[in-house]
C-alpha cells in the first residue's frame, strides 16, 4: 500500500512537474528552432556562391549580373583585388565582401580615379577606416528589414523605392564636415570623394533569391549601373598578397572601434534628404512604419485570413474547454488530533529546557514502582532496603544500584541516557511486571459483600 | 455554448483559405456559417426547463457497505434530450456514477443509478446535478447552474459497530447471570421475584417470617436481578474525543462501545438512553422501545463529529439530572485527561454520584505505553519517556480521584474497549449495584 501510494505520489508529482515544464519546453523549442533557422538562412560571405556574378544559387548574384548586362553594362569579374583595382578606373567597383580585402588593397581604394564609384556591401569597421570612409557602424538588426528609401539623393537609386537594405546602419563621424547622402534609414550612404563611395548595409538586395522582393532589383541595378563598366570583385577568402605576406595580422570583424571625441566644435553639413527621415547620429532607427507596412505584404492575404480563422477556432476551443460540467466538489473534513501529541510535545519541552533532573526523577519513580512490588518488601522499607534487595536479586554492586536508583541528577544528556538504560535493565532483571497501561483498578465487585445484601 | 466540434469545423474552414480568391471574405463567411450552424444546433437542443429530476433509493448504509441512489431524469419537452449528466457527491461518499451520453426521448424518463461506497461515517450529501443538453449535431449545448434544480439527497452512513461480534458472548454471560440467580435464589438479585416453600438447603436468611405466619408452611423469598433499570450512555464529543487512537478517533471507539452496551442492556431488560454533549447537546435518545433502540441509537450517533471545544461537564451533569429522575447507571465515555476531567468533571461529580451510579469509560493511548516501556535509544527518547511516565501518573491520579468520588473507571485500549465496558456493566449487574 505504501509503495503504491508512493508511486502514485511520484506520478502526481511528475504530472505536476510536467504541467509546469511543458510551457517552458515549448518556448525553448521555439527559441532554438528560430535560432537554428536564422543561422541557416543567413548567407555566409565565405561561401563561394555568395554574391558571385557566376552563381545561380539563392545567395549568388548571376541574375543581377544578367540584369546589368541587359542594361548595357559590361560586367567584369575579378578574383584578385590588385587586378580589379587597376581595371576599375572610371568604372563601378563592386566589393561584396570587403572583409577579405588585404590592407594594401583597402588603402589603394583611395588612389582610384575620381570618376570611379566604389560600392561596399556591409563593410567591417577596419575596411571603413582603411578606406578613409568617415563612418562608424551603428546598430545592427537581427535580420534584414525592408525600408523605404526616404527620398534618396544617391544617383541611380533615386526612384528605387522600398528595398531590403536595412541591416547594418551607420553613423557619420562627428569630425567629418564634408557632404554626404544618407538613405534607407542610414543604411545606404554615399560620400562624394574624389571617388564616389557607396556603403550598403545589407547584402539582401543583390541576392538571386531576393532580387524580386520589394524594389530590390531596381535598387541593386540602379546602384551598379551608373557607369558603363562594372568591376565585380568576387572574393571569398582573405586575400594574401603574394610578395608580402602578413602572417601576424589576423583581422577580425568585431575589432574594437576607436571612437575619437572631436576637439573642435564640428560644423555639420548635412545634405538632408528631402524626406527628412534621418535622425541625429546615434539614434539611427526609426523605419518601423516601413517594416510593419511591408510585413503584411510579405505573405499572401490567405495566410492572414487562415491565421485569423484558426485563432477564432482556438478561442472557441478554449471556451469549450473552460466550461466545466458543474462546480468542483468539496469535502467537509473532520478535525484530526494525533494521539500522544501533547505528551511528545512535553517531551520536547523537557529536552529544550534541559530538564535532566526532573526527567531522571520521573524515570526513577517509575522504575521503583515497577521494582518494589517484585521484591516483596514490607511496608516500612527505606531506600537502603530496596538497594540491598535489588543488589541481592541481580548480583550487582550495591553502590552501583544505589547510584542508579537514588544517585544525583545527571549532568549531560548521555548520562541521562545511560541512567535510563540502566533503570530499564535493572527493572527487567528484577522481573518487575510492566504496569498494565490502564492501571486497571480492583474490579467493581470488590467493594465488600454487604453491598450485595438484599434490602 | 459551443463544443469542440464547432472549433474543429472552423479550423477545417481555415485550412481551405488558400483556395479562395478573397480570403478575408471567405473567413468571414466561414465564421458566420459555423456560428449560424451552432446557433441552429443550440436551438434544437432540448430545453433545460422541460427537464425534471427526482431521486430515490437508500438513505442509510452501514460503513463499509454499498448503497444505490437512483436519479430519474424526466424529459417533458418536445425534443429529444442528448445530455451529459454529472451527479456530484462529496468525495467520501465513494460514488460511482454512470458516465457518457444519455438520450431521453420526449415525454419519457431515464434512471441513472449511482453506486455509493462511503468511506466515512456521517451524512454524505449529494451536491448537485449538472445537465449539459447537446444539440443533434453536437455543435452546441445548453447548460445552466441549478437548471434543472437538483433534488436534495443525503445518505446517512452508520457506524460500523464492529463489536457486534462480542454480543453473543456477552449475552451468554447475561443468561448465566439470570439462570444462576433463579437456582441460587439469593445473592446477586435484589428485586423480589416470588415466594415459595422452603426446601432444605435454602439460606435461612431468606425465610420470610411474615408470610410463614400467614401460611402454615415456611416460606422463602426468591430474588432476581433488577430489571427495568436505566442505563445512560453519555458521549463526550469535545476536543479529547478528536484524538486518533490507532486508525479512528476516540469518539468512534466510544460509539462502538456505547452501541454494544446499549444492545446488551436492552437484552437484559434495561432502558437505555443516550446523550452526546460538548458545549451543547449534540444528540439524544430517550425512552426508545426495545425493538427500535439500536436503529435509533445508530441513527443518532452517525452524524456526530468531534468538535475542538472543551466539554462543558456542568451541562453534562445538568442534562443528566434533568432527564433521569430515577436512579440510573451513567456511563460517561470520555478520556482520562487531567486538564479536561480535573477542572471540568471533578467539581460537579458529587451532584451526579449522589443520585446515580457513574462509570467513566476511557480509551487510552497506546502511544503513551509504548513510550514508557521501550528501551530509549536517544536522549530525545528519554525525555519522551519521562513525559509519558508523567502523563501516565497524572492519568492514574485522575482515575484515583474519580474512584475516591465513588465512580467506576474503565480504562482500556481501543481494541478491547467495547468488551471492557460491557464487562463492567455485567459485573455491576451481577453485583446488583445498578
Short mmCIF file of C-alpha atoms in Angstrom, two decimals, chain B:
data_model
loop_
_atom_site.label_atom_id
_atom_site.label_comp_id
_atom_site.label_asym_id
_atom_site.label_seq_id
_atom_site.Cartn_x
_atom_site.Cartn_y
_atom_site.Cartn_z
CA UNK B 1 -22.13 27.40 -25.65
CA UNK B 2 -20.29 25.67 -28.44
CA UNK B 3 -18.39 22.39 -28.34
CA UNK B 4 -15.07 21.27 -29.73
CA UNK B 5 -16.82 20.26 -32.91
CA UNK B 6 -17.57 23.87 -33.74
CA UNK B 7 -13.94 24.74 -33.19
CA UNK B 8 -12.89 21.83 -35.38
CA UNK B 9 -15.28 22.90 -38.12
CA UNK B 10 -13.90 26.42 -38.06
CA UNK B 11 -10.34 25.05 -38.07
CA UNK B 12 -11.12 22.94 -41.14
CA UNK B 13 -12.63 26.01 -42.80
CA UNK B 14 -9.41 27.86 -42.02
CA UNK B 15 -7.40 25.27 -43.90
CA UNK B 16 -9.36 25.96 -47.09
CA UNK B 17 -8.34 29.62 -47.12
CA UNK B 18 -5.70 29.24 -49.89
CA UNK B 19 -8.45 28.05 -52.25
CA UNK B 20 -10.46 31.25 -52.08
CA UNK B 21 -9.85 34.26 -54.23
CA UNK B 22 -10.98 36.66 -51.47
CA UNK B 23 -9.70 35.00 -48.29
CA UNK B 24 -10.94 37.65 -45.88
CA UNK B 25 -14.46 37.40 -47.19
CA UNK B 26 -14.15 33.62 -47.10
CA UNK B 27 -13.02 33.76 -43.50
CA UNK B 28 -15.92 35.99 -42.52
CA UNK B 29 -18.42 33.81 -44.35
CA UNK B 30 -16.99 30.61 -42.87
CA UNK B 31 -17.09 32.08 -39.36
CA UNK B 32 -20.68 33.24 -39.78
CA UNK B 33 -21.74 29.93 -41.30
CA UNK B 34 -20.20 27.89 -38.49
CA UNK B 35 -21.72 30.12 -35.85
CA UNK B 36 -25.11 30.01 -37.56
CA UNK B 37 -24.92 26.22 -37.68
CA UNK B 38 -24.09 26.20 -33.99
CA UNK B 39 -26.99 28.51 -33.26
CA UNK B 40 -29.38 26.20 -35.12
CA UNK B 41 -27.97 23.25 -33.21
CA UNK B 42 -28.39 25.17 -29.96
CA UNK B 43 -32.00 25.89 -30.82
CA UNK B 44 -32.64 22.20 -31.41
CA UNK B 45 -31.12 21.12 -28.11
CA UNK B 46 -33.68 20.03 -25.51
CA UNK B 47 -34.72 22.89 -23.26
CA UNK B 48 -33.49 22.66 -19.69
CA UNK B 49 -36.74 23.96 -18.23
CA UNK B 50 -38.58 20.93 -19.59
CA UNK B 51 -36.42 18.60 -17.54
CA UNK B 52 -37.16 17.44 -14.03
CA UNK B 53 -35.02 15.38 -11.72
CA UNK B 54 -36.04 13.08 -8.91
CA UNK B 55 -34.14 10.75 -6.63
CA UNK B 56 -34.97 7.52 -4.91
CA UNK B 57 -33.01 4.79 -3.20
CA UNK B 58 -31.17 4.07 0.03
CA UNK B 59 -30.97 6.77 2.65
CA UNK B 60 -28.81 4.89 5.14
CA UNK B 61 -25.95 2.48 4.80
CA UNK B 62 -23.57 0.91 7.25
CA UNK B 63 -19.96 1.98 6.82
CA UNK B 64 -18.17 -0.47 4.56
CA UNK B 65 -21.28 -1.48 2.63
CA UNK B 66 -22.70 -0.11 -0.60
CA UNK B 67 -25.90 1.73 -1.31
CA UNK B 68 -27.65 2.67 -4.54
CA UNK B 69 -29.31 6.00 -5.20
CA UNK B 70 -31.16 6.40 -8.47
CA UNK B 71 -31.60 9.67 -10.29
CA UNK B 72 -34.60 9.86 -12.58
CA UNK B 73 -34.36 12.35 -15.42
CA UNK B 74 -37.69 13.16 -16.99
CA UNK B 75 -37.93 14.99 -20.29
CA UNK B 76 -41.37 16.56 -20.66
CA UNK B 77 -40.40 18.71 -23.65
CA UNK B 78 -40.91 18.06 -27.33
CA UNK B 79 -37.28 17.50 -28.29
CA UNK B 80 -35.08 14.52 -27.52
CA UNK B 81 -32.60 15.19 -24.74
CA UNK B 82 -29.00 14.25 -25.54
CA UNK B 83 -27.12 15.10 -22.43
CA UNK B 84 -24.01 14.62 -20.38
CA UNK B 85 -25.22 14.34 -16.81
CA UNK B 86 -22.93 14.69 -13.84
CA UNK B 87 -24.28 13.62 -10.49
CA UNK B 88 -21.82 15.06 -7.97
CA UNK B 89 -21.44 13.66 -4.44
CA UNK B 90 -18.93 14.51 -1.76
CA UNK B 91 -15.75 12.51 -2.41
CA UNK B 92 -16.12 10.46 0.79
CA UNK B 93 -19.47 9.15 -0.45
CA UNK B 94 -17.44 6.98 -2.85
CA UNK B 95 -19.99 7.48 -5.60
CA UNK B 96 -19.62 5.68 -8.91
CA UNK B 97 -21.98 7.39 -11.32
CA UNK B 98 -22.70 6.40 -14.92
CA UNK B 99 -20.81 8.44 -17.49
CA UNK B 100 -21.42 9.09 -21.14
CA UNK B 101 -24.20 10.49 -23.28
CA UNK B 102 -27.78 9.90 -22.16
CA UNK B 103 -30.63 10.00 -24.65
CA UNK B 104 -34.14 10.71 -23.38
CA UNK B 105 -36.92 10.90 -25.98
CA UNK B 106 -39.78 13.34 -25.36
CA UNK B 107 -42.16 12.50 -22.51
CA UNK B 108 -40.07 9.67 -21.18
CA UNK B 109 -37.64 9.35 -18.35
CA UNK B 110 -34.40 7.56 -17.74
CA UNK B 111 -32.89 6.35 -14.48
CA UNK B 112 -29.22 6.70 -13.63
CA UNK B 113 -28.06 4.62 -10.68
CA UNK B 114 -25.22 5.88 -8.52
CA UNK B 115 -23.38 3.21 -6.55
CA UNK B 116 -22.15 4.61 -3.23
CA UNK B 117 -19.48 3.00 -1.09
CA UNK B 118 -18.88 5.62 1.60
CA UNK B 119 -15.50 5.88 3.20
CA UNK B 120 -16.53 7.97 6.20
CA UNK B 121 -19.25 7.91 8.81
CA UNK B 122 -21.88 10.63 8.94
CA UNK B 123 -24.20 12.29 6.48
CA UNK B 124 -22.92 12.15 2.91
CA UNK B 125 -24.89 14.63 0.79
CA UNK B 126 -25.38 14.74 -2.95
CA UNK B 127 -24.00 18.10 -4.03
CA UNK B 128 -25.52 18.84 -7.37
CA UNK B 129 -26.61 17.55 -10.75
CA UNK B 130 -25.37 19.26 -13.88
CA UNK B 131 -27.08 18.63 -17.20
CA UNK B 132 -25.42 19.55 -20.49
CA UNK B 133 -28.03 19.28 -23.20
CA UNK B 134 -26.44 18.89 -26.65
CA UNK B 135 -27.99 19.68 -29.98
CA UNK B 136 -28.50 16.93 -32.58
CA UNK B 137 -25.26 17.85 -34.39
CA UNK B 138 -23.25 18.10 -31.22
CA UNK B 139 -22.08 21.58 -32.16
CA UNK B 140 -23.63 23.46 -29.24
CA UNK B 141 -25.08 22.72 -25.84
CA UNK B 142 -27.24 24.25 -23.16
CA UNK B 143 -26.06 24.23 -19.58
CA UNK B 144 -27.05 26.39 -16.62
CA UNK B 145 -26.33 26.12 -12.96
CA UNK B 146 -29.26 24.67 -10.99
CA UNK B 147 -31.27 24.10 -14.16
CA UNK B 148 -32.99 21.75 -13.63
CA UNK B 149 -32.99 22.00 -9.82
CA UNK B 150 -31.01 19.34 -8.00
CA UNK B 151 -33.17 17.10 -5.84
CA UNK B 152 -31.53 17.04 -2.40
CA UNK B 153 -30.44 13.67 -1.07
CA UNK B 154 -28.34 12.54 1.79
CA UNK B 155 -27.10 9.10 2.69
CA UNK B 156 -26.57 8.58 6.37
CA UNK B 157 -23.54 6.40 6.88
CA UNK B 158 -23.96 4.46 10.09
CA UNK B 159 -21.12 3.45 12.37
CA UNK B 160 -19.56 0.12 11.67
CA UNK B 161 -20.47 -1.42 15.08
CA UNK B 162 -17.60 -3.84 14.92
CA UNK B 163 -18.11 -5.00 18.47
CA UNK B 164 -21.22 -6.85 17.36
CA UNK B 165 -19.02 -9.94 17.25
CA UNK B 166 -18.77 -9.75 21.04
CA UNK B 167 -22.51 -9.68 21.50
CA UNK B 168 -23.16 -13.48 21.61
CA UNK B 169 -20.52 -13.98 24.27
CA UNK B 170 -21.77 -11.13 26.44
CA UNK B 171 -25.39 -12.24 26.02
CA UNK B 172 -24.43 -15.72 27.10
CA UNK B 173 -22.87 -14.30 30.25
CA UNK B 174 -26.04 -12.36 30.85
CA UNK B 175 -28.09 -15.56 30.65
CA UNK B 176 -25.79 -17.34 33.04
CA UNK B 177 -26.29 -14.45 35.41
CA UNK B 178 -30.04 -14.76 35.09
CA UNK B 179 -30.06 -18.51 35.47
CA UNK B 180 -27.73 -18.62 38.43
CA UNK B 181 -29.97 -16.29 40.31
CA UNK B 182 -33.01 -18.47 39.71
CA UNK B 183 -31.24 -21.53 41.07
CA UNK B 184 -29.41 -19.93 43.91
CA UNK B 185 -32.28 -17.78 44.96
CA UNK B 186 -30.24 -15.11 46.56
CA UNK B 187 -27.02 -13.28 46.41
CA UNK B 188 -26.96 -11.33 43.25
CA UNK B 189 -30.50 -10.15 42.67
CA UNK B 190 -32.15 -7.52 44.70
CA UNK B 191 -35.54 -7.47 43.12
CA UNK B 192 -38.30 -9.54 44.75
CA UNK B 193 -39.40 -12.35 42.49
CA UNK B 194 -41.70 -14.80 44.27
CA UNK B 195 -42.45 -16.67 47.48
CA UNK B 196 -42.07 -20.40 47.61
CA UNK B 197 -41.91 -23.13 50.14
CA UNK B 198 -38.68 -23.64 52.00
CA UNK B 199 -36.62 -26.62 50.91
CA UNK B 200 -33.62 -27.96 52.69
CA UNK B 201 -30.51 -26.08 51.55
CA UNK B 202 -32.15 -22.70 51.23
CA UNK B 203 -30.49 -19.89 53.03
CA UNK B 204 -32.34 -19.41 56.28
CA UNK B 205 -31.79 -15.70 55.99
CA UNK B 206 -34.22 -15.52 53.12
CA UNK B 207 -37.12 -17.01 55.09
CA UNK B 208 -40.00 -14.59 55.06
CA UNK B 209 -41.42 -14.93 58.55
CA UNK B 210 -44.45 -12.80 57.92
CA UNK B 211 -45.52 -14.96 55.01
CA UNK B 212 -44.74 -18.10 57.00
CA UNK B 213 -47.03 -16.84 59.75
CA UNK B 214 -49.85 -16.33 57.28
CA UNK B 215 -49.40 -19.82 55.86
CA UNK B 216 -48.78 -22.97 57.83
CA UNK B 217 -45.57 -23.56 55.93
CA UNK B 218 -42.16 -21.95 55.97
CA UNK B 219 -41.83 -19.61 53.01
CA UNK B 220 -38.68 -18.15 51.48
CA UNK B 221 -38.38 -15.19 49.23
CA UNK B 222 -36.67 -15.55 45.88
CA UNK B 223 -34.84 -12.75 44.11
CA UNK B 224 -33.98 -11.96 40.62
CA UNK B 225 -31.66 -9.41 39.08
CA UNK B 226 -33.08 -5.97 38.69
CA UNK B 227 -34.99 -5.31 35.55
CA UNK B 228 -36.11 -2.07 34.01
CA UNK B 229 -33.11 -0.24 35.32
CA UNK B 230 -31.93 2.76 33.42
CA UNK B 231 -28.62 3.00 31.60
CA UNK B 232 -27.50 6.34 30.19
CA UNK B 233 -24.60 6.46 27.75
CA UNK B 234 -23.07 9.94 27.76
CA UNK B 235 -20.62 10.60 24.93
CA UNK B 236 -18.14 13.41 25.30
CA UNK B 237 -17.70 14.85 21.80
CA UNK B 238 -15.27 17.59 22.88
CA UNK B 239 -11.64 18.02 21.99
CA UNK B 240 -10.43 14.86 23.74
CA UNK B 241 -12.69 12.77 21.52
CA UNK B 242 -10.93 14.01 18.39
CA UNK B 243 -7.66 12.27 19.28
CA UNK B 244 -6.86 9.47 16.91
CA UNK B 245 -6.35 6.18 18.68
CA UNK B 246 -4.89 3.88 16.09
CA UNK B 247 -6.87 4.47 12.94
CA UNK B 248 -10.01 6.15 14.23
CA UNK B 249 -10.91 8.99 16.57
CA UNK B 250 -11.63 8.25 20.20
CA UNK B 251 -15.25 9.15 19.55
CA UNK B 252 -15.67 6.21 17.19
CA UNK B 253 -14.33 3.77 19.78
CA UNK B 254 -16.73 5.28 22.28
CA UNK B 255 -19.63 4.87 19.85
CA UNK B 256 -18.76 1.26 19.26
CA UNK B 257 -18.68 0.57 22.99
CA UNK B 258 -21.89 2.52 23.57
CA UNK B 259 -23.70 0.51 20.91
CA UNK B 260 -22.56 -2.79 22.41
CA UNK B 261 -23.52 -1.66 25.90
CA UNK B 262 -26.91 -0.44 24.73
CA UNK B 263 -27.68 -3.66 22.90
CA UNK B 264 -26.63 -5.74 25.88
CA UNK B 265 -28.58 -3.62 28.34
CA UNK B 266 -31.66 -3.78 26.16
CA UNK B 267 -31.44 -7.57 26.13
CA UNK B 268 -31.07 -7.54 29.89
CA UNK B 269 -34.31 -5.63 30.08
CA UNK B 270 -32.92 -2.23 30.94
CA UNK B 271 -33.95 1.08 29.50
CA UNK B 272 -31.14 2.76 27.55
CA UNK B 273 -30.81 6.46 26.89
CA UNK B 274 -28.10 8.29 25.03
CA UNK B 275 -26.66 11.75 25.28
CA UNK B 276 -23.83 13.32 23.26
CA UNK B 277 -22.54 16.58 24.65
CA UNK B 278 -19.69 19.02 24.21
CA UNK B 279 -20.71 22.63 24.70
CA UNK B 280 -24.23 21.74 23.67
CA UNK B 281 -26.29 18.59 23.43
CA UNK B 282 -25.35 17.11 20.06
CA UNK B 283 -27.57 14.05 20.10
CA UNK B 284 -30.00 12.48 22.49
CA UNK B 285 -32.14 9.38 22.50
CA UNK B 286 -34.50 8.67 25.36
CA UNK B 287 -37.39 6.38 26.01
CA UNK B 288 -36.81 4.28 22.91
CA UNK B 289 -38.58 0.95 22.80
CA UNK B 290 -36.50 -2.20 22.82
CA UNK B 291 -37.22 -3.07 19.19
CA UNK B 292 -36.20 0.24 17.70
CA UNK B 293 -33.48 1.14 20.18
CA UNK B 294 -30.48 0.08 18.11
CA UNK B 295 -31.76 1.75 14.95
CA UNK B 296 -32.47 4.95 16.85
CA UNK B 297 -29.08 4.95 18.53
CA UNK B 298 -27.19 4.29 15.34
CA UNK B 299 -29.13 7.00 13.57
CA UNK B 300 -28.40 9.50 16.31
CA UNK B 301 -24.72 8.61 16.51
CA UNK B 302 -23.98 8.56 12.77
CA UNK B 303 -23.64 12.31 12.14
CA UNK B 304 -21.66 13.01 15.31
CA UNK B 305 -18.23 14.52 14.77
CA UNK B 306 -15.64 15.55 17.33
CA UNK B 307 -15.52 19.29 17.96
CA UNK B 308 -12.44 21.18 19.05
CA UNK B 309 -14.04 22.64 22.16
CA UNK B 310 -13.73 22.00 25.87
CA UNK B 311 -16.61 19.85 27.07
CA UNK B 312 -18.97 21.57 29.46
CA UNK B 313 -19.36 18.97 32.25
CA UNK B 314 -21.63 21.34 34.09
CA UNK B 315 -24.01 20.96 31.18
CA UNK B 316 -23.50 17.19 31.10
CA UNK B 317 -24.44 16.81 34.74
CA UNK B 318 -27.33 19.22 34.45
CA UNK B 319 -28.77 17.41 31.45
CA UNK B 320 -28.43 14.00 33.06
CA UNK B 321 -30.05 15.15 36.29
CA UNK B 322 -32.85 16.79 34.38
CA UNK B 323 -33.60 13.76 32.25
CA UNK B 324 -33.10 10.96 34.72
CA UNK B 325 -35.22 11.28 37.81
CA UNK B 326 -34.84 7.65 38.87
CA UNK B 327 -31.51 6.16 39.81
CA UNK B 328 -29.61 5.18 36.69
CA UNK B 329 -26.26 3.87 35.56
CA UNK B 330 -24.45 6.74 33.89
CA UNK B 331 -21.63 5.60 31.58
CA UNK B 332 -19.56 8.60 30.63
CA UNK B 333 -17.39 7.98 27.56
CA UNK B 334 -14.53 10.43 27.72
CA UNK B 335 -10.76 10.49 28.14
CA UNK B 336 -8.79 10.35 31.37
CA UNK B 337 -7.15 13.67 30.90
CA UNK B 338 -6.24 15.73 33.95
CA UNK B 339 -6.99 19.02 32.28
CA UNK B 340 -10.42 18.12 30.97
CA UNK B 341 -11.67 15.99 33.85
CA UNK B 342 -9.84 17.57 36.79
CA UNK B 343 -11.21 21.03 36.16
CA UNK B 344 -14.45 20.11 34.42
CA UNK B 345 -15.85 16.90 35.83
CA UNK B 346 -14.48 16.51 39.37
CA UNK B 347 -16.13 19.64 40.82
CA UNK B 348 -19.59 18.67 39.57
CA UNK B 349 -19.23 14.92 40.06
CA UNK B 350 -20.67 14.75 43.62
CA UNK B 351 -24.04 16.02 42.41
CA UNK B 352 -24.16 13.22 39.89
CA UNK B 353 -22.86 10.49 42.19
CA UNK B 354 -25.41 11.41 44.83
CA UNK B 355 -28.25 10.38 42.53
CA UNK B 356 -26.74 7.87 40.10
CA UNK B 357 -24.17 5.16 39.66
CA UNK B 358 -21.42 6.60 37.47
CA UNK B 359 -18.90 4.78 35.30
CA UNK B 360 -16.20 6.72 33.46
CA UNK B 361 -15.05 4.79 30.42
CA UNK B 362 -11.96 5.95 28.57
CA UNK B 363 -9.89 4.54 25.76
CA UNK B 364 -6.24 5.02 26.41
CA UNK B 365 -3.48 5.87 24.10
CA UNK B 366 -1.17 3.01 23.10
CA UNK B 367 1.48 5.55 22.11
CA UNK B 368 1.87 6.52 25.75
CA UNK B 369 2.51 2.97 26.85
CA UNK B 370 4.95 2.37 24.00
CA UNK B 371 6.88 5.44 25.09
CA UNK B 372 7.28 4.20 28.62
CA UNK B 373 8.21 0.55 28.04
CA UNK B 374 10.55 0.99 25.09
CA UNK B 375 14.27 0.97 25.80
CA UNK B 376 15.46 4.51 24.99
CA UNK B 377 17.89 4.86 22.07
CA UNK B 378 18.49 8.61 22.16
CA UNK B 379 18.22 11.40 24.67
CA UNK B 380 15.01 12.54 22.97
CA UNK B 381 13.52 9.12 23.73
CA UNK B 382 14.43 9.52 27.39
CA UNK B 383 12.72 12.87 27.63
CA UNK B 384 9.68 11.50 25.80
CA UNK B 385 9.62 8.51 28.16
CA UNK B 386 9.76 10.86 31.15
CA UNK B 387 6.87 12.85 29.70
CA UNK B 388 4.99 9.61 29.10
CA UNK B 389 5.54 8.42 32.68
CA UNK B 390 4.38 11.75 33.92
CA UNK B 391 1.24 11.64 31.77
CA UNK B 392 0.54 8.09 32.97
CA UNK B 393 0.89 9.06 36.59
CA UNK B 394 -1.34 12.06 36.06
CA UNK B 395 -3.89 9.81 34.50
CA UNK B 396 -3.64 7.44 37.44
CA UNK B 397 -4.15 10.38 39.76
CA UNK B 398 -7.28 11.38 37.91
CA UNK B 399 -8.55 7.80 37.98
CA UNK B 400 -7.83 7.58 41.69
CA UNK B 401 -9.64 10.84 42.33
CA UNK B 402 -12.64 9.58 40.38
CA UNK B 403 -12.67 6.32 42.33
CA UNK B 404 -12.50 8.21 45.57
CA UNK B 405 -15.54 10.07 44.39
CA UNK B 406 -17.40 6.78 44.04
CA UNK B 407 -17.00 6.37 40.31
CA UNK B 408 -16.05 3.20 38.50
CA UNK B 409 -13.26 3.76 35.98
CA UNK B 410 -12.85 1.62 32.86
CA UNK B 411 -9.61 2.35 31.06
CA UNK B 412 -8.80 0.04 28.16
CA UNK B 413 -7.05 0.16 24.81
CA UNK B 414 -9.31 0.83 21.86
CA UNK B 415 -9.31 -2.77 20.65
CA UNK B 416 -10.67 -4.11 23.94
CA UNK B 417 -12.63 -1.07 24.92
CA UNK B 418 -16.15 -2.17 23.97
CA UNK B 419 -15.67 -5.53 25.65
CA UNK B 420 -14.29 -3.91 28.81
CA UNK B 421 -17.26 -1.57 29.09
CA UNK B 422 -19.69 -4.45 28.59
CA UNK B 423 -17.86 -6.48 31.24
CA UNK B 424 -18.07 -3.62 33.69
CA UNK B 425 -21.81 -3.43 33.08
CA UNK B 426 -22.24 -7.17 33.54
CA UNK B 427 -20.24 -7.11 36.75
CA UNK B 428 -22.30 -4.27 38.14
CA UNK B 429 -25.43 -6.10 37.13
CA UNK B 430 -24.25 -9.30 38.78
CA UNK B 431 -23.47 -7.39 41.95
CA UNK B 432 -26.85 -5.69 41.79
CA UNK B 433 -25.31 -2.29 42.01
CA UNK B 434 -27.21 -0.69 39.23
#
